[in-house]
Amino acid sequence: MESETPRNSRQLTRFFIPLAVQAASQALSYPLVAMVASRGLGGPLNLAGLAQSNAVMFFLGMFNFSYITTGMVYATSREGYQKFRGIVLMTGLLMIGVQAALCIPFVAHLLFGNLIGLPPSIEGPAKITLLVSIPLQFLFFLRTPYLVTMYVGKATGKASIATVGRIVLTAILSPVFCFMGLVGPIWAVICLTLPVALECLIARIFAQPFLRDLESSASVPPRAGEIFFFNLPLSIGGYFLSASAIILGAFIARAPDPERVLPICYLVLGLASPVAFAATRIQTAVLAFPPQSRKDRLTFRFSLGAGAVLGLLPLIFILPGLIELYYVKLQKLMLPDMPLVRITAMALIFYPFSVAIRAQSEGVAAWLKKPTTVLAGHAIFMGTIIVCGFLSIFLGAPGYVICAVGLTLGSLTSSATMRVLLNWAKEKAIPVAQTTTSVGQIR
């Protein structure tokens, strides 16, 4: 049967833009509830505790992030979706069980007080918010199969509506909670959880037509173990990426003038990282519009263009007027720091671009059902960060160079590694079957 999936740059763009908006906007929820947390007893210490518990929750939820890719591969038939949804929910139950175990007072103190080293004033809010965020963690797992179904059905616009609606509701609830005196770390988590619950419900409603249209598999459906072990290397690779960010910060902190450079790097990254995260959704685009052959370069060319555009977006904030408004008035940097802000922003221009290239390679590797290739690429990413960090410290390079060079080279070497491994593969890879649900439904 000839492919029914339209495959051109226009179709890719219409599919990718809602995904990019959805990915970039997800980072907005947590700053919005900052006012709820910091207005309780303890003030900003509540926010610090909430940030630490969120970091633990996201670490445990790394499996869920990679299930998007796994679902695009396995949830393309009725039987495949049922198996996929079952394994996602089982993993979710396992993760909230681990999270609940970490909330046992003795264990929580070992984690936050001893291992992370939080002072008691921050340890308290961290422990209570980790406990209260257990429903939030499970909601993220519950939402994933519905999002995957819409991605498979090419309805990224509908999927993004659910997420944007969640952000809008969070923005509405935050001042309402403050006005009603519902403040502090617990209420901040509740303010996060209610919109996610609504998002999950809307996603379920939007996904129903695509679930009904799923056809039965013509072949033997995948086993639950197959799905889980396909996802496992992707999740471990995600942990490598997370650890790389921590390692990078450690190197910048050891470069010259860290008290000045480190805050500037993080603030500039605060604008570059959301667009870089948006670039990772090119992986989903590759799986939705799979290559017709190994020589098919459509998604690679698209990744170059999309990465270039995304890399330019953060530069808007270094234009005259905007740079003073954002970095000086809102972020409280000193005016003499603006030249360094501009240099750092310019140095990071290739960061989203390199992430887009890496994401395209990840998508191809997932399409060929080679998750260990993605894992190897992520391991090389972390290794590149470490090598660049040591060399930069030895050469006396400034922190913004370590940041920009490490992140950009890390993604490029990761992509190169995956491509080399795919070319070296001795056995012929079996591509994923074409999507049979709601083909061409890009609204």
Short mmCIF file of C-alpha atoms in Angstrom, two decimals:
data_model
loop_
_atom_site.label_atom_id
_atom_site.label_comp_id
_atom_site.label_asym_id
_atom_site.label_seq_id
_atom_site.Cartn_x
_atom_site.Cartn_y
_atom_site.Cartn_z
CA MET A 1 0.00 0.00 0.00
CA GLU A 2 1.31 3.44 -0.83
CA SER A 3 1.91 5.83 2.04
CA GLU A 4 -1.17 7.89 2.82
CA THR A 5 0.80 10.30 4.97
CA PRO A 6 1.52 13.65 3.29
CA ARG A 7 5.26 14.25 3.49
CA ASN A 8 6.42 17.75 2.70
CA SER A 9 7.79 20.70 4.62
CA ARG A 10 4.41 22.38 4.86
CA GLN A 11 2.79 19.36 6.49
CA LEU A 12 5.73 18.97 8.83
CA THR A 13 5.52 22.63 9.83
CA ARG A 14 1.79 22.41 10.57
CA PHE A 15 2.41 19.31 12.65
CA PHE A 16 5.47 20.67 14.48
CA ILE A 17 4.42 24.21 15.47
CA PRO A 18 1.70 23.12 17.95
CA LEU A 19 4.15 20.58 19.39
CA ALA A 20 6.79 23.27 19.82
CA VAL A 21 4.34 25.65 21.48
CA GLN A 22 3.14 22.88 23.76
CA ALA A 23 6.67 21.90 24.77
CA ALA A 24 7.88 25.46 25.37
CA SER A 25 4.76 26.48 27.32
CA GLN A 26 4.98 23.60 29.79
CA ALA A 27 7.79 25.39 31.62
CA LEU A 28 5.46 28.29 32.45
CA SER A 29 3.32 26.50 35.06
CA TYR A 30 5.95 26.46 37.79
CA PRO A 31 6.88 30.18 37.77
CA LEU A 32 3.14 30.96 37.85
CA VAL A 33 2.62 29.17 41.18
CA ALA A 34 5.75 30.72 42.72
CA MET A 35 3.63 33.51 44.21
CA VAL A 36 1.38 30.97 45.94
CA ALA A 37 4.32 29.16 47.56
CA SER A 38 6.32 32.23 48.58
CA ARG A 39 3.40 34.04 50.23
CA GLY A 40 3.02 31.38 52.94
CA LEU A 41 4.87 31.18 56.23
CA GLY A 42 8.52 30.77 55.37
CA GLY A 43 8.35 33.01 52.30
CA PRO A 44 10.85 32.21 49.52
CA LEU A 45 12.08 29.19 51.49
CA ASN A 46 8.81 27.47 50.55
CA LEU A 47 9.61 28.06 46.89
CA ALA A 48 13.09 26.61 47.32
CA GLY A 49 11.62 23.50 48.93
CA LEU A 50 9.01 23.17 46.20
CA ALA A 51 11.75 23.41 43.55
CA GLN A 52 13.73 20.63 45.22
CA SER A 53 10.73 18.29 45.47
CA ASN A 54 9.82 19.04 41.86
CA ALA A 55 13.34 18.07 40.83
CA VAL A 56 12.92 14.70 42.59
CA MET A 57 9.47 14.22 41.07
CA PHE A 58 10.75 14.95 37.54
CA PHE A 59 13.66 12.58 38.08
CA LEU A 60 11.23 9.80 38.96
CA GLY A 61 9.02 10.77 36.03
CA MET A 62 11.78 10.44 33.43
CA PHE A 63 10.20 7.18 32.28
CA ASN A 64 7.06 9.09 31.38
CA PHE A 65 8.86 11.60 29.18
CA SER A 66 10.34 8.88 26.99
CA TYR A 67 7.00 7.08 26.72
CA ILE A 68 5.95 9.68 24.13
CA THR A 69 8.54 8.28 21.73
CA THR A 70 7.71 4.69 22.67
CA GLY A 71 4.00 5.29 22.10
CA MET A 72 4.63 6.73 18.65
CA VAL A 73 6.28 3.42 17.79
CA TYR A 74 3.94 0.91 19.45
CA ALA A 75 0.51 2.55 19.96
CA THR A 76 -0.49 2.65 16.28
CA SER A 77 -3.05 -0.17 16.48
CA ARG A 78 -5.89 -0.98 18.86
CA GLU A 79 -4.01 -3.86 20.51
CA GLY A 80 -0.75 -1.90 20.60
CA TYR A 81 -2.45 1.03 22.30
CA GLN A 82 -4.01 -1.18 24.98
CA LYS A 83 -0.64 -2.77 25.76
CA PHE A 84 1.06 0.62 25.74
CA ARG A 85 -1.51 2.24 28.03
CA GLY A 86 -1.30 -0.66 30.45
CA ILE A 87 2.49 -0.49 30.75
CA VAL A 88 2.41 3.31 31.13
CA LEU A 89 -0.09 3.11 33.99
CA MET A 90 1.79 0.25 35.64
CA THR A 91 5.00 2.28 35.47
CA GLY A 92 3.11 5.25 36.88
CA LEU A 93 1.91 3.21 39.85
CA LEU A 94 5.45 1.98 40.43
CA MET A 95 6.87 5.52 40.35
CA ILE A 96 4.29 6.93 42.77
CA GLY A 97 5.06 3.95 45.03
CA VAL A 98 8.73 4.92 45.00
CA GLN A 99 7.78 8.56 45.56
CA ALA A 100 5.60 7.58 48.51
CA ALA A 101 8.48 5.56 49.99
CA LEU A 102 10.71 8.62 49.72
CA CYS A 103 8.15 10.53 51.80
CA ILE A 104 8.62 8.28 54.84
CA PRO A 105 10.06 10.72 57.43
CA PHE A 106 13.35 8.89 57.97
CA VAL A 107 13.92 8.35 54.24
CA ALA A 108 12.86 11.90 53.38
CA HIS A 109 15.39 13.30 55.85
CA LEU A 110 18.14 11.13 54.35
CA LEU A 111 17.22 12.41 50.88
CA PHE A 112 16.68 16.10 51.49
CA GLY A 113 18.66 16.69 54.67
CA ASN A 114 21.70 14.44 54.25
CA LEU A 115 22.06 13.66 50.54
CA ILE A 116 20.96 16.99 49.04
CA GLY A 117 22.03 18.92 52.14
CA LEU A 118 19.04 21.22 52.53
CA PRO A 119 18.78 23.30 55.70
CA PRO A 120 15.76 22.47 57.91
CA SER A 121 13.90 25.59 56.76
CA ILE A 122 13.88 24.29 53.16
CA GLU A 123 13.83 20.57 53.97
CA GLY A 124 10.38 20.86 55.60
CA PRO A 125 8.59 22.34 52.56
CA ALA A 126 10.46 19.92 50.26
CA LYS A 127 9.24 16.87 52.19
CA ILE A 128 5.61 17.94 52.39
CA THR A 129 5.39 19.00 48.73
CA LEU A 130 6.92 15.72 47.55
CA LEU A 131 4.12 13.91 49.42
CA VAL A 132 1.32 16.17 48.17
CA SER A 133 2.56 15.96 44.56
CA ILE A 134 1.97 12.19 44.31
CA PRO A 135 -1.40 12.67 42.52
CA LEU A 136 0.27 15.17 40.17
CA GLN A 137 2.90 12.58 39.26
CA PHE A 138 0.27 9.98 38.37
CA LEU A 139 -1.76 12.47 36.34
CA PHE A 140 1.25 13.01 34.09
CA PHE A 141 1.41 9.26 33.42
CA LEU A 142 -2.36 9.07 32.92
CA ARG A 143 -2.22 11.89 30.33
CA THR A 144 0.52 10.37 28.17
CA PRO A 145 -1.50 7.72 26.24
CA TYR A 146 -4.08 10.33 25.23
CA LEU A 147 -1.40 12.73 23.95
CA VAL A 148 0.30 9.91 22.05
CA THR A 149 -2.98 8.97 20.39
CA MET A 150 -3.44 12.53 19.13
CA TYR A 151 0.17 12.68 17.92
CA VAL A 152 -0.30 9.43 16.01
CA GLY A 153 -3.50 10.90 14.54
CA LYS A 154 -1.58 14.04 13.49
CA ALA A 155 -3.79 16.20 15.76
CA THR A 156 -1.02 18.13 17.49
CA GLY A 157 -3.18 21.26 17.45
CA LYS A 158 -5.79 19.61 19.65
CA ALA A 159 -3.11 18.24 21.98
CA SER A 160 -1.58 21.69 22.39
CA ILE A 161 -4.98 23.22 23.19
CA ALA A 162 -5.20 21.03 26.29
CA THR A 163 -1.76 22.15 27.49
CA VAL A 164 -2.31 25.84 26.73
CA GLY A 165 -5.62 25.61 28.58
CA ARG A 166 -3.76 24.21 31.58
CA ILE A 167 -1.32 27.16 31.53
CA VAL A 168 -4.18 29.67 31.30
CA LEU A 169 -6.02 28.04 34.21
CA THR A 170 -2.85 28.03 36.30
CA ALA A 171 -2.39 31.75 35.57
CA ILE A 172 -5.97 32.38 36.70
CA LEU A 173 -5.84 30.22 39.83
CA SER A 174 -2.54 31.58 41.18
CA PRO A 175 -3.79 35.12 42.00
CA VAL A 176 -7.15 33.69 43.11
CA PHE A 177 -5.41 31.43 45.62
CA CYS A 178 -3.36 34.38 46.88
CA PHE A 179 -6.46 36.58 47.19
CA MET A 180 -8.27 33.88 49.17
CA GLY A 181 -5.29 33.33 51.47
CA LEU A 182 -4.71 29.80 50.17
CA VAL A 183 -0.94 30.16 50.18
CA GLY A 184 2.10 28.10 51.09
CA PRO A 185 3.79 25.05 49.56
CA ILE A 186 0.81 22.69 49.85
CA TRP A 187 -1.56 25.09 48.12
CA ALA A 188 1.06 25.71 45.45
CA VAL A 189 1.05 21.99 44.59
CA ILE A 190 -2.76 21.98 44.55
CA CYS A 191 -2.65 24.98 42.22
CA LEU A 192 -0.41 22.92 39.93
CA THR A 193 -2.47 19.74 40.19
CA LEU A 194 -5.97 21.03 39.41
CA PRO A 195 -5.06 22.38 35.93
CA VAL A 196 -3.19 19.17 35.07
CA ALA A 197 -6.29 17.17 36.04
CA LEU A 198 -8.35 19.34 33.69
CA GLU A 199 -5.73 18.96 30.96
CA CYS A 200 -5.89 15.18 31.37
CA LEU A 201 -9.69 15.23 31.09
CA ILE A 202 -9.64 17.44 27.98
CA ALA A 203 -6.93 15.26 26.41
CA ARG A 204 -9.08 12.18 27.06
CA ILE A 205 -12.09 13.80 25.37
CA PHE A 206 -10.04 14.97 22.39
CA ALA A 207 -8.41 11.54 22.02
CA GLN A 208 -11.67 9.57 21.85
CA PRO A 209 -12.27 9.92 18.06
CA PHE A 210 -8.72 8.75 17.36
CA LEU A 211 -9.06 5.83 19.76
CA ARG A 212 -12.24 4.74 17.99
CA ASP A 213 -10.48 4.92 14.63
CA LEU A 214 -7.60 2.69 15.69
CA GLU A 215 -7.56 -0.45 13.55
CA SER A 216 -6.73 -3.93 14.75
CA SER A 217 -3.16 -5.03 14.23
CA ALA A 218 -2.52 -7.26 11.23
CA SER A 219 0.44 -8.82 13.04
CA VAL A 220 1.11 -10.12 16.53
CA PRO A 221 0.66 -7.21 18.99
CA PRO A 222 3.70 -6.18 21.03
CA ARG A 223 4.23 -7.69 24.46
CA ALA A 224 4.26 -5.46 27.51
CA GLY A 225 7.86 -6.45 28.19
CA GLU A 226 8.87 -5.44 24.67
CA ILE A 227 7.38 -1.98 25.16
CA PHE A 228 8.98 -1.52 28.57
CA PHE A 229 12.44 -2.61 27.47
CA PHE A 230 12.22 -0.43 24.36
CA ASN A 231 11.48 2.52 26.64
CA LEU A 232 14.16 1.66 29.22
CA PRO A 233 17.23 2.81 27.23
CA LEU A 234 15.39 5.99 26.26
CA SER A 235 14.70 6.72 29.94
CA ILE A 236 18.29 6.01 30.98
CA GLY A 237 19.42 8.34 28.20
CA GLY A 238 17.15 11.01 29.65
CA TYR A 239 18.91 10.62 32.98
CA PHE A 240 22.23 11.19 31.20
CA LEU A 241 20.89 14.45 29.79
CA SER A 242 19.64 15.55 33.21
CA ALA A 243 22.98 14.74 34.85
CA SER A 244 24.77 16.67 32.10
CA ALA A 245 23.01 19.88 33.13
CA ILE A 246 24.24 19.47 36.71
CA ILE A 247 27.78 18.69 35.54
CA LEU A 248 27.80 21.70 33.25
CA GLY A 249 26.86 23.99 36.14
CA ALA A 250 29.69 22.55 38.21
CA PHE A 251 32.23 23.44 35.51
CA ILE A 252 30.86 26.97 35.07
CA ALA A 253 31.08 27.45 38.85
CA ARG A 254 34.82 26.67 38.63
CA ALA A 255 35.47 29.07 35.75
CA PRO A 256 36.61 32.68 36.29
CA ASP A 257 34.19 35.07 38.03
CA PRO A 258 31.45 32.48 38.73
CA GLU A 259 29.41 34.81 40.98
CA ARG A 260 28.78 37.02 37.95
CA VAL A 261 28.83 34.53 35.08
CA LEU A 262 26.76 31.68 36.55
CA PRO A 263 23.57 33.73 37.15
CA ILE A 264 23.86 35.27 33.68
CA CYS A 265 24.26 31.83 32.07
CA TYR A 266 21.22 30.48 33.87
CA LEU A 267 19.09 33.51 33.02
CA VAL A 268 20.01 33.34 29.33
CA LEU A 269 19.45 29.58 29.37
CA GLY A 270 16.05 30.31 30.89
CA LEU A 271 15.09 31.67 27.47
CA ALA A 272 17.14 29.30 25.32
CA SER A 273 16.13 26.08 27.09
CA PRO A 274 12.37 26.28 26.33
CA VAL A 275 13.03 26.69 22.60
CA ALA A 276 15.63 23.91 22.78
CA PHE A 277 13.03 21.71 24.47
CA ALA A 278 10.64 22.62 21.66
CA ALA A 279 13.31 21.44 19.20
CA THR A 280 13.29 17.99 20.81
CA ARG A 281 9.76 17.51 19.44
CA ILE A 282 11.29 17.05 15.99
CA GLN A 283 11.77 13.47 17.18
CA THR A 284 7.98 13.11 17.34
CA ALA A 285 7.66 14.66 13.88
CA VAL A 286 10.07 12.08 12.46
CA LEU A 287 7.95 9.25 13.88
CA ALA A 288 4.73 10.78 12.57
CA PHE A 289 6.27 11.33 9.12
CA PRO A 290 8.73 8.43 8.96
CA PRO A 291 11.44 8.31 6.29
CA GLN A 292 10.53 6.37 3.18
CA SER A 293 14.11 5.17 2.88
CA ARG A 294 17.52 5.60 4.51
CA LYS A 295 18.27 8.28 1.91
CA ASP A 296 15.16 10.31 2.73
CA ARG A 297 16.39 13.72 3.97
CA LEU A 298 13.07 15.57 4.37
CA THR A 299 12.99 15.59 8.18
CA PHE A 300 16.73 16.32 8.35
CA ARG A 301 16.33 19.42 6.18
CA PHE A 302 13.32 20.39 8.26
CA SER A 303 15.35 20.05 11.47
CA LEU A 304 17.99 22.42 10.07
CA GLY A 305 15.40 25.06 9.26
CA ALA A 306 13.40 24.68 12.46
CA GLY A 307 16.57 24.68 14.57
CA ALA A 308 17.82 27.86 12.91
CA VAL A 309 14.53 29.66 13.59
CA LEU A 310 14.33 28.45 17.19
CA GLY A 311 17.94 29.49 17.81
CA LEU A 312 17.17 33.06 16.75
CA LEU A 313 14.08 33.51 18.96
CA PRO A 314 15.90 34.16 22.30
CA LEU A 315 17.90 36.94 20.61
CA ILE A 316 14.73 39.05 20.63
CA PHE A 317 15.41 39.69 24.33
CA ILE A 318 18.81 41.29 23.69
CA LEU A 319 17.35 44.01 21.46
CA PRO A 320 17.63 47.57 22.84
CA GLY A 321 14.85 48.23 25.29
CA LEU A 322 13.86 44.60 25.72
CA ILE A 323 17.22 43.66 27.23
CA GLU A 324 16.86 46.32 29.92
CA LEU A 325 13.22 45.43 30.54
CA TYR A 326 13.78 41.69 30.94
CA TYR A 327 17.27 41.33 32.38
CA VAL A 328 17.54 44.52 34.43
CA LYS A 329 14.01 45.37 35.57
CA LEU A 330 12.55 41.86 35.82
CA GLN A 331 15.61 39.72 36.57
CA LYS A 332 17.50 42.38 38.60
CA LEU A 333 20.84 42.13 36.79
CA MET A 334 23.12 45.17 36.80
CA LEU A 335 23.29 47.36 33.72
CA PRO A 336 27.07 46.78 33.34
CA ASP A 337 26.29 43.06 32.91
CA MET A 338 24.38 43.63 29.66
CA PRO A 339 27.41 43.22 27.33
CA LEU A 340 28.05 39.81 28.88
CA VAL A 341 24.37 38.93 28.52
CA ARG A 342 24.55 39.76 24.81
CA ILE A 343 27.71 37.70 24.33
CA THR A 344 26.20 34.71 26.16
CA ALA A 345 22.96 34.91 24.17
CA MET A 346 24.88 35.08 20.90
CA ALA A 347 27.08 32.17 21.95
CA LEU A 348 23.98 30.03 22.63
CA ILE A 349 22.43 30.68 19.21
CA PHE A 350 23.55 27.25 17.98
CA TYR A 351 22.23 25.39 21.04
CA PRO A 352 18.60 24.92 19.85
CA PHE A 353 19.95 24.28 16.34
CA SER A 354 22.14 21.42 17.55
CA VAL A 355 19.29 19.99 19.65
CA ALA A 356 17.07 19.93 16.54
CA ILE A 357 19.70 17.91 14.67
CA ARG A 358 20.08 15.52 17.61
CA ALA A 359 16.30 15.10 17.90
CA GLN A 360 16.07 14.16 14.23
CA SER A 361 18.70 11.45 14.74
CA GLU A 362 16.83 10.20 17.82
CA GLY A 363 13.64 9.98 15.77
CA VAL A 364 15.32 7.95 13.04
CA ALA A 365 16.87 5.59 15.61
CA ALA A 366 13.47 5.10 17.30
CA TRP A 367 11.83 4.51 13.90
CA LEU A 368 14.37 1.76 13.27
CA LYS A 369 13.61 0.35 16.74
CA LYS A 370 17.13 0.88 18.04
CA PRO A 371 16.68 2.57 21.44
CA THR A 372 20.17 1.54 22.58
CA THR A 373 21.53 3.76 19.81
CA VAL A 374 19.72 6.70 21.41
CA LEU A 375 21.16 5.69 24.78
CA ALA A 376 24.67 5.63 23.30
CA GLY A 377 24.12 9.08 21.83
CA HIS A 378 23.02 10.48 25.18
CA ALA A 379 26.02 8.89 26.91
CA ILE A 380 28.29 10.59 24.36
CA PHE A 381 26.47 13.86 25.07
CA MET A 382 27.38 13.62 28.73
CA GLY A 383 30.93 12.55 27.90
CA THR A 384 31.35 15.54 25.58
CA ILE A 385 30.14 17.90 28.30
CA ILE A 386 32.75 16.48 30.68
CA VAL A 387 35.60 16.66 28.16
CA CYS A 388 34.70 20.20 27.09
CA GLY A 389 34.43 21.24 30.73
CA PHE A 390 37.86 19.96 31.70
CA LEU A 391 39.53 21.39 28.59
CA SER A 392 37.85 24.76 29.09
CA ILE A 393 38.91 24.95 32.72
CA PHE A 394 42.47 24.00 31.74
CA LEU A 395 42.52 26.73 29.06
CA GLY A 396 40.94 29.30 31.38
CA ALA A 397 37.86 29.80 29.22
CA PRO A 398 35.00 31.92 30.63
CA GLY A 399 31.84 30.23 31.88
CA TYR A 400 29.63 31.32 29.00
CA VAL A 401 32.01 29.58 26.56
CA ILE A 402 31.83 26.38 28.62
CA CYS A 403 28.03 26.61 28.56
CA ALA A 404 27.61 27.31 24.84
CA VAL A 405 30.36 25.04 23.52
CA GLY A 406 29.50 22.15 25.84
CA LEU A 407 25.78 22.13 25.01
CA THR A 408 26.24 22.61 21.27
CA LEU A 409 29.06 20.11 20.81
CA GLY A 410 27.30 17.66 23.11
CA SER A 411 24.23 17.53 20.87
CA LEU A 412 26.25 17.44 17.63
CA THR A 413 28.53 14.60 18.79
CA SER A 414 25.47 12.77 20.12
CA SER A 415 23.81 13.03 16.73
CA ALA A 416 26.97 11.98 14.91
CA THR A 417 27.34 8.95 17.18
CA MET A 418 23.79 7.80 16.52
CA ARG A 419 24.22 8.16 12.77
CA VAL A 420 27.48 6.23 12.78
CA LEU A 421 25.95 3.42 14.82
CA LEU A 422 22.92 3.24 12.54
CA ASN A 423 25.16 3.04 9.48
CA TRP A 424 27.25 0.35 11.09
CA ALA A 425 24.26 -1.78 11.99
CA LYS A 426 24.81 -5.18 10.41
CA GLU A 427 21.24 -6.42 10.43
CA LYS A 428 18.56 -4.80 8.37
CA ALA A 429 16.25 -2.67 10.53
CA ILE A 430 12.51 -3.10 10.24
CA PRO A 431 10.74 0.29 10.02
CA VAL A 432 7.65 1.00 12.06
CA ALA A 433 4.40 0.48 10.20
CA GLN A 434 2.67 3.55 8.82
CA THR A 435 0.08 5.15 11.05
CA THR A 436 -3.42 4.00 10.19
CA THR A 437 -5.40 6.43 12.31
CA SER A 438 -6.95 9.65 11.11
CA VAL A 439 -4.33 10.17 8.43
CA GLY A 440 -3.90 13.74 7.36
CA GLN A 441 -6.07 15.22 10.10
CA ILE A 442 -4.02 18.31 10.67
CA ARG A 443 -6.37 21.05 11.70
#
